[in-house]
PDB file of C-alpha atoms in Angstrom:
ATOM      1  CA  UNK L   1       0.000   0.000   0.000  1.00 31.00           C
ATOM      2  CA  UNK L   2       1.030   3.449  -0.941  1.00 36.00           C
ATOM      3  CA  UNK L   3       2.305   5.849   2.441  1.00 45.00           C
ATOM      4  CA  UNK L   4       0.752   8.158   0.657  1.00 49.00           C
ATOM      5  CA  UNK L   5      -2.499   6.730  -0.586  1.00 52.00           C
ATOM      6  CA  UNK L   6      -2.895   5.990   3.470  1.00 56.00           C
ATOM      7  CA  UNK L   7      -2.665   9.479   4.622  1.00 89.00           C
ATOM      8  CA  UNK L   8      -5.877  10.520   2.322  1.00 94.00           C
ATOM      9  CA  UNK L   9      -9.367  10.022   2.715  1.00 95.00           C
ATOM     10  CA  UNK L  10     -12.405  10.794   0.019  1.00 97.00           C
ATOM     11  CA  UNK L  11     -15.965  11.427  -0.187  1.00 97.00           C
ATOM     12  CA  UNK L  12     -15.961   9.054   2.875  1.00 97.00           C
ATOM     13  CA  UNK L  13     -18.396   8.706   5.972  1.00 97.00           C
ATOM     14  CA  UNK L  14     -16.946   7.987   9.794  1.00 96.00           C
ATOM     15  CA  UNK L  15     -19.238   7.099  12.062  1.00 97.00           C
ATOM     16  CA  UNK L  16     -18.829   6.690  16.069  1.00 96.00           C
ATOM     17  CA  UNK L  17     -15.591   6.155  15.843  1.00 92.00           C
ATOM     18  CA  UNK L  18     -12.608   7.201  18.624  1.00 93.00           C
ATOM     19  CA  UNK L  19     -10.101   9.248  17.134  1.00 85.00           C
ATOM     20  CA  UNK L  20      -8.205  10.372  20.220  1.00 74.00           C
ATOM     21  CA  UNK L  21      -4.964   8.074  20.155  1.00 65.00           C
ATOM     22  CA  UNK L  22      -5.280   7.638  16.124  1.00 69.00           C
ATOM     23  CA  UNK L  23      -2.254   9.588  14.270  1.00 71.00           C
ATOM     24  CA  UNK L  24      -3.765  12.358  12.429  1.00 87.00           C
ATOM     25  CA  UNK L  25      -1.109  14.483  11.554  1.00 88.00           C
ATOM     26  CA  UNK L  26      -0.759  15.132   8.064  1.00 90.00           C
ATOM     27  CA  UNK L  27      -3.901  13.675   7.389  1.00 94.00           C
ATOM     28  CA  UNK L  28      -5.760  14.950   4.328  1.00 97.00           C
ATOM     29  CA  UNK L  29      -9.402  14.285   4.480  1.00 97.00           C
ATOM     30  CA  UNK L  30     -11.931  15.605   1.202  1.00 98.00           C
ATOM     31  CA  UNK L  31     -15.597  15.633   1.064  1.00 98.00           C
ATOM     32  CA  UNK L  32     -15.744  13.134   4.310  1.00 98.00           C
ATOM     33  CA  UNK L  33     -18.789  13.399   7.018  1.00 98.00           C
ATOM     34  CA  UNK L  34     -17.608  12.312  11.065  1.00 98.00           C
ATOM     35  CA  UNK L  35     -21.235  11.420  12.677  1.00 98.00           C
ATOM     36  CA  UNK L  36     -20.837  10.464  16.568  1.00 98.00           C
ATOM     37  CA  UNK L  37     -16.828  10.910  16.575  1.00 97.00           C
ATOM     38  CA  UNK L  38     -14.631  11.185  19.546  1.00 96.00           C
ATOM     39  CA  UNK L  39     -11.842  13.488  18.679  1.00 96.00           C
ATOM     40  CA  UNK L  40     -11.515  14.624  22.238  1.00 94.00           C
ATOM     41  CA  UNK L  41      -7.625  15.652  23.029  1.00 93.00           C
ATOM     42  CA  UNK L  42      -6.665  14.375  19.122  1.00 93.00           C
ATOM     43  CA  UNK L  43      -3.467  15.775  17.612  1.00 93.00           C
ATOM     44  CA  UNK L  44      -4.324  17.168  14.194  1.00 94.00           C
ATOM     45  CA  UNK L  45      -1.485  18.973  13.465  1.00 94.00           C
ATOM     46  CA  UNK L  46      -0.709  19.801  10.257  1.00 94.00           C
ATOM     47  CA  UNK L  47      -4.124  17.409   9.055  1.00 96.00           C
ATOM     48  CA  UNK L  48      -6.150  18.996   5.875  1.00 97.00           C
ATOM     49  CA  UNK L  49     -10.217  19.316   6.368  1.00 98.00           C
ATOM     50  CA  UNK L  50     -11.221  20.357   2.919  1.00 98.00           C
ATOM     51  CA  UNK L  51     -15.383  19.886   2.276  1.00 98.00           C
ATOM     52  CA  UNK L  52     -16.003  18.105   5.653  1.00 98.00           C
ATOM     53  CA  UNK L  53     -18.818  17.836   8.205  1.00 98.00           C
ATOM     54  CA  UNK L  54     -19.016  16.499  11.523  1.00 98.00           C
ATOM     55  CA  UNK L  55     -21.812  16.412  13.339  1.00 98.00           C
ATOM     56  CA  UNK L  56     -22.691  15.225  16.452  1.00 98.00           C
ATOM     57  CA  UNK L  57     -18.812  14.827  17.567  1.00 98.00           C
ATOM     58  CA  UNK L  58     -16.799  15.687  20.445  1.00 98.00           C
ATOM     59  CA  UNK L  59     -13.334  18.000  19.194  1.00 97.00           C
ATOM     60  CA  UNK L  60     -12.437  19.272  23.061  1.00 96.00           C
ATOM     61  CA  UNK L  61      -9.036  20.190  23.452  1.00 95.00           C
ATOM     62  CA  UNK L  62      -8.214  18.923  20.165  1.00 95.00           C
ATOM     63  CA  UNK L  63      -4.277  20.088  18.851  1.00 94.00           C
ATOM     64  CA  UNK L  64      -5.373  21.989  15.826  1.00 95.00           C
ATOM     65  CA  UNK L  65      -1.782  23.805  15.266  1.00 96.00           C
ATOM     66  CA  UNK L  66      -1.311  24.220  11.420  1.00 96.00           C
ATOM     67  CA  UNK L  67      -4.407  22.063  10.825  1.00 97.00           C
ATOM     68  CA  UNK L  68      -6.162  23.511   7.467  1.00 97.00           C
ATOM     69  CA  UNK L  69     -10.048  23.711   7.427  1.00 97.00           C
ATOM     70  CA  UNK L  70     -11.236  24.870   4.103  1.00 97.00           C
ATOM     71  CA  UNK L  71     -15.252  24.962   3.762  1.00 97.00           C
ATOM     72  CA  UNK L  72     -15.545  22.881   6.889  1.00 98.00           C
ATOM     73  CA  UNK L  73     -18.991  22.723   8.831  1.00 98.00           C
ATOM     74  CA  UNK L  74     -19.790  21.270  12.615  1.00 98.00           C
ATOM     75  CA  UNK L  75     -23.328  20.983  13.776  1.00 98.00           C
ATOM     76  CA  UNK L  76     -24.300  19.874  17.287  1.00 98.00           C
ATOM     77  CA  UNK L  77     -20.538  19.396  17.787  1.00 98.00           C
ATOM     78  CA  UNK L  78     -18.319  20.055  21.210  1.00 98.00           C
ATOM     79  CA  UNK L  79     -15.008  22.183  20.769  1.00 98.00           C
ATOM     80  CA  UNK L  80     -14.228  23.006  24.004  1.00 98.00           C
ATOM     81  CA  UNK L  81     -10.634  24.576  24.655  1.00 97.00           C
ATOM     82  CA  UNK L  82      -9.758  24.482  20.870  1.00 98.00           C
ATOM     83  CA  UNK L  83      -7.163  27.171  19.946  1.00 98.00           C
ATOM     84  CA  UNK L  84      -8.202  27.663  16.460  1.00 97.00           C
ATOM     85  CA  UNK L  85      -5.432  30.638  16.614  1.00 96.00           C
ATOM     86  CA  UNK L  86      -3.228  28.076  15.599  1.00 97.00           C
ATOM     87  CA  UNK L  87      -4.686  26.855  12.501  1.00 96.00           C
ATOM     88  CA  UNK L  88      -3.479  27.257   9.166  1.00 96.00           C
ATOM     89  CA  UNK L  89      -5.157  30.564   7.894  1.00 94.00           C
ATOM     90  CA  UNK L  90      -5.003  30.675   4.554  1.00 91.00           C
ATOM     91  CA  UNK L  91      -7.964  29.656   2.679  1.00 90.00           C
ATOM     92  CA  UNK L  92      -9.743  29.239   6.267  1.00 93.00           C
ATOM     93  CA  UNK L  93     -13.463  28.847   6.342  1.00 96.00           C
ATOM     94  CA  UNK L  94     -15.224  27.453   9.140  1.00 97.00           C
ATOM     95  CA  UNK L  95     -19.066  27.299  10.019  1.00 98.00           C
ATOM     96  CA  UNK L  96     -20.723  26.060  13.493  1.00 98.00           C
ATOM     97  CA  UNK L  97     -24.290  25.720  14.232  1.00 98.00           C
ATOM     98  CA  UNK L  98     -25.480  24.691  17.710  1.00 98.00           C
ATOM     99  CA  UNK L  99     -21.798  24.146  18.880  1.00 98.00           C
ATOM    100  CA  UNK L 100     -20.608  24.492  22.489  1.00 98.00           C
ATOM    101  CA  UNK L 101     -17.169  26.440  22.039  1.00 98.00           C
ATOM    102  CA  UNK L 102     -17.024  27.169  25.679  1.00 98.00           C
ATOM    103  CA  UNK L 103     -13.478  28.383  26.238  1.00 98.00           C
ATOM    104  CA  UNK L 104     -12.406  28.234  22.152  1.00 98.00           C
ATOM    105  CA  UNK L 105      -9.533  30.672  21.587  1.00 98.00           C
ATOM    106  CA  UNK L 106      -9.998  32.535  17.844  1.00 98.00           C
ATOM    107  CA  UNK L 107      -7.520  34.817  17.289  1.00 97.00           C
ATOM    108  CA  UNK L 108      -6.262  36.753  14.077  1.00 97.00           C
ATOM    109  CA  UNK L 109      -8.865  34.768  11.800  1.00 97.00           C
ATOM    110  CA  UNK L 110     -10.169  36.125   8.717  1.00 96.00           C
ATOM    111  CA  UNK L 111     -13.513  35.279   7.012  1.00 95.00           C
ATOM    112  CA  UNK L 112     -15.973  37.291   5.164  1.00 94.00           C
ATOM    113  CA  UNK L 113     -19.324  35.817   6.402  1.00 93.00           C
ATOM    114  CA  UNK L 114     -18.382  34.093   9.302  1.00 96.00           C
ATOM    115  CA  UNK L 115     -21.690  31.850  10.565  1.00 97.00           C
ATOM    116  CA  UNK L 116     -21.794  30.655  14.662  1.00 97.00           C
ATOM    117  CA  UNK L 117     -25.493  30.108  15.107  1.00 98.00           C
ATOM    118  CA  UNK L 118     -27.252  28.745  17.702  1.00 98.00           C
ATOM    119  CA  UNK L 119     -23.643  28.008  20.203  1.00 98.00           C
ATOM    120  CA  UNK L 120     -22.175  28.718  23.202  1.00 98.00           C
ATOM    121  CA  UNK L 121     -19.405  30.571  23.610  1.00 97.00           C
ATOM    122  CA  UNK L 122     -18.679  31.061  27.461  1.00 97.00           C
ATOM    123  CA  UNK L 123     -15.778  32.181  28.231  1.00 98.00           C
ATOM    124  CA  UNK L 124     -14.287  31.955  24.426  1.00 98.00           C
ATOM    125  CA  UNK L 125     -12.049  34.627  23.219  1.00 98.00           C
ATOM    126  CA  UNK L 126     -12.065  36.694  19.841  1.00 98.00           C
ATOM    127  CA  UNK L 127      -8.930  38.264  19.425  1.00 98.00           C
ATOM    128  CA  UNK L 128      -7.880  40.741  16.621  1.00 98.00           C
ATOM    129  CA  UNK L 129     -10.430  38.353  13.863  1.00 98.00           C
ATOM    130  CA  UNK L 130     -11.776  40.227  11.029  1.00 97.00           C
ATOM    131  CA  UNK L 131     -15.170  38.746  10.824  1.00 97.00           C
ATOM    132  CA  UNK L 132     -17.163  41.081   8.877  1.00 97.00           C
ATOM    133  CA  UNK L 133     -21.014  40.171   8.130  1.00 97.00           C
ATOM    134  CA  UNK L 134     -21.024  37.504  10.749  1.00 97.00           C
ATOM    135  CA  UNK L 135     -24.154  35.656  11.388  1.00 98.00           C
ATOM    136  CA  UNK L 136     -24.396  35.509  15.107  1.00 97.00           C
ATOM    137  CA  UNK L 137     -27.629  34.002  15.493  1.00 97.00           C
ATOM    138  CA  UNK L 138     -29.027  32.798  18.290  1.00 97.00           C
ATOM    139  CA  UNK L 139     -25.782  32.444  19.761  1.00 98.00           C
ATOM    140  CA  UNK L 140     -24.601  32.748  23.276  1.00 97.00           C
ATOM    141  CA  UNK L 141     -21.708  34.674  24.374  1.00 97.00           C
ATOM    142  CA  UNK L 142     -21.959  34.932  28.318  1.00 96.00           C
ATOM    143  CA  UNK L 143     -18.171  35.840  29.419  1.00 96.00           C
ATOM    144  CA  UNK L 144     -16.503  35.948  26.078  1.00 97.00           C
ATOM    145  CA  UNK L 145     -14.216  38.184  25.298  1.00 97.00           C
ATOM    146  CA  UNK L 146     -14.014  40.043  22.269  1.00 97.00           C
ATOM    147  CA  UNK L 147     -11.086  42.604  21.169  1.00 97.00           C
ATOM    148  CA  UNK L 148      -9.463  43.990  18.524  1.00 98.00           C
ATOM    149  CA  UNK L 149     -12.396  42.433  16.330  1.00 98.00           C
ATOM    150  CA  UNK L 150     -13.331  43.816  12.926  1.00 98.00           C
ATOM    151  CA  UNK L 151     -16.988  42.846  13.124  1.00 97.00           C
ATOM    152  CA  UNK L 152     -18.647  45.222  10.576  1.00 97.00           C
ATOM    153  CA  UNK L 153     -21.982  44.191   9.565  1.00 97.00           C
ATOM    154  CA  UNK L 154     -22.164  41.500  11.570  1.00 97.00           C
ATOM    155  CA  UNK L 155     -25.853  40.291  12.895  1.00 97.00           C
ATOM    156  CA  UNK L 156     -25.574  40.177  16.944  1.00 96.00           C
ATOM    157  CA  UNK L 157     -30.039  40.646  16.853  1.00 95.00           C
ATOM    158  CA  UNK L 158     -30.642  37.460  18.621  1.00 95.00           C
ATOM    159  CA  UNK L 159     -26.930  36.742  20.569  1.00 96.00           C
ATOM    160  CA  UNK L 160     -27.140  36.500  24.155  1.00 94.00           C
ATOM    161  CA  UNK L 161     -24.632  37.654  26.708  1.00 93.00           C
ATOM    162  CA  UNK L 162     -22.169  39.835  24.520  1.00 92.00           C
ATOM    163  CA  UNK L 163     -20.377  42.846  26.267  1.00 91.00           C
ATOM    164  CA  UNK L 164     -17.778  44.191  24.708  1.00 92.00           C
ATOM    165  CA  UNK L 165     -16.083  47.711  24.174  1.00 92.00           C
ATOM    166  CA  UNK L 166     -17.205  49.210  20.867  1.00 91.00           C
ATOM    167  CA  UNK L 167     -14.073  51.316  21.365  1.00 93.00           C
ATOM    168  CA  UNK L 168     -11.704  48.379  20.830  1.00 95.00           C
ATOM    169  CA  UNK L 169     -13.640  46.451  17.792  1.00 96.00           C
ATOM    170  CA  UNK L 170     -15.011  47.852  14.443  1.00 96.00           C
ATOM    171  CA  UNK L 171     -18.711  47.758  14.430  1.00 95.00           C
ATOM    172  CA  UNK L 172     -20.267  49.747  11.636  1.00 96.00           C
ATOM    173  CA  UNK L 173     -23.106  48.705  10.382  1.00 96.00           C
ATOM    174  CA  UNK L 174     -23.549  45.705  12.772  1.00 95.00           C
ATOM    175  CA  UNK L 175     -26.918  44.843  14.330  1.00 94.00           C
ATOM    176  CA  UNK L 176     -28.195  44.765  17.491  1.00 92.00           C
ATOM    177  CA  UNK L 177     -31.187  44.063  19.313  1.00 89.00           C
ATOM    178  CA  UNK L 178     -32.328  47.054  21.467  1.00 83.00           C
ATOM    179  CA  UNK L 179     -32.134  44.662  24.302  1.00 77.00           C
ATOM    180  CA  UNK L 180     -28.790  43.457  24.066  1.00 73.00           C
ATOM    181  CA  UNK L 181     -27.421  46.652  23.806  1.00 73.00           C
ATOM    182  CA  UNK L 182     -26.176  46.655  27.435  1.00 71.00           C
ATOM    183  CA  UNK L 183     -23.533  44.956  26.580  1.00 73.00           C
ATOM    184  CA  UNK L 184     -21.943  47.448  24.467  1.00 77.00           C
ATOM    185  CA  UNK L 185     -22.380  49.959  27.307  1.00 68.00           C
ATOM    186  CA  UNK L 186     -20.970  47.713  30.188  1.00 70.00           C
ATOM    187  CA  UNK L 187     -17.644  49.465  28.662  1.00 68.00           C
ATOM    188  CA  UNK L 188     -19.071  53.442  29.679  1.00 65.00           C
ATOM    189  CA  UNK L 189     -20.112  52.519  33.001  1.00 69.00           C
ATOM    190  CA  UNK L 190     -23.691  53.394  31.931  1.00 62.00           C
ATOM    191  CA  UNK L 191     -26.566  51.928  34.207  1.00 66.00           C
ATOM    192  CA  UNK L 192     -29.289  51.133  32.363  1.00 63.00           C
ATOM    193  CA  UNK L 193     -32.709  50.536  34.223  1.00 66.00           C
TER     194      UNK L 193
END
């Protein structure tokens, strides 16, 4: 068998599998789907995630350091801790819908159109990402921390526990919903009864 042939996977399904003591690095995986998969604490350095879906699978504290995700989507998944800061960045393009990212670290990304619907993001941090027209929807942000952020046009209308200083991120044009605006003004010291 070819080393090489090994290290790629195509238009392939995983299902329930446990990924966590498998070598991944330089892995190259196209047009696969992960249902039910265990990547919990995996080392995915330097892997390549190009048209891939996982759903339903656990990714805490996964080693994503140079790990390329290019049109890459995770629904109902669990990505606690990852640093995805560390990724490769070019070509980057990640979705998430009903995700927990409590504690997820992003920092310098860049994608137009961004999409985190429907997660949790306690405690994450967005550092100096250039996000602009983000969908935010439904998505909750209690305790995340969010600087240096070029969200312009971005749709915050139905997020949940934002505060951040508009001072310190670009926000032109982003929306808000007139009740979630407290969280912009946690930054002026404004009381708002």
């Amino acid at each position: 068998m070819n080393d090489r042939k090994a290290m790629e996977y195509s238009d392939e399904t995983f299902d329930s599998l446990t990924w966590g003591k498998s070598p991944l690095q330089g892995r190259v995986f196209r047009d696969c789907r992960f249902e039910s998969c265990d990547f919990s604490e995996a080392d995915l350095r330097r892997s390549r995630w190009i048209d891939c879906t996982f759903r339903r699978c656990n990714l805490s504290n996964a080693n994503v350091a140079n790990a390329a995700f290019k049109t890459v989507h995770f629904d109902t998944c669990k990505l606690l801790g990852v640093d995805f800061g560390t990724c490769d960045k070019l070509l980057l393009e990640l979705s998430f819908h009903e995700c927990d990212l409590s504690y997820a670290l992003f920092s310098e990304l860049d994608q137009h159109g961004f999409s985190l619907t429907g997660s949790r993001l306690r405690d994450a941090e967005f550092l100096r990402c250039t996000f602009p027209e983000a969908n935010f929807d439904g998505s909750d942000f209690s305790g995340a921390r969010i600087v240096g952020c070029d969200l312009r046009g971005a749709d915050f209308r139905s997020a949940t526990g934002y505060a951040f200083d508009p001072r310190d991120n670009r926000i032109e044009k982003a929306r808000f919903d007139a009740t979630g605006i407290r969280g912009l003004l946690e930054a002026f010291g404004v009381v708002i009864e």
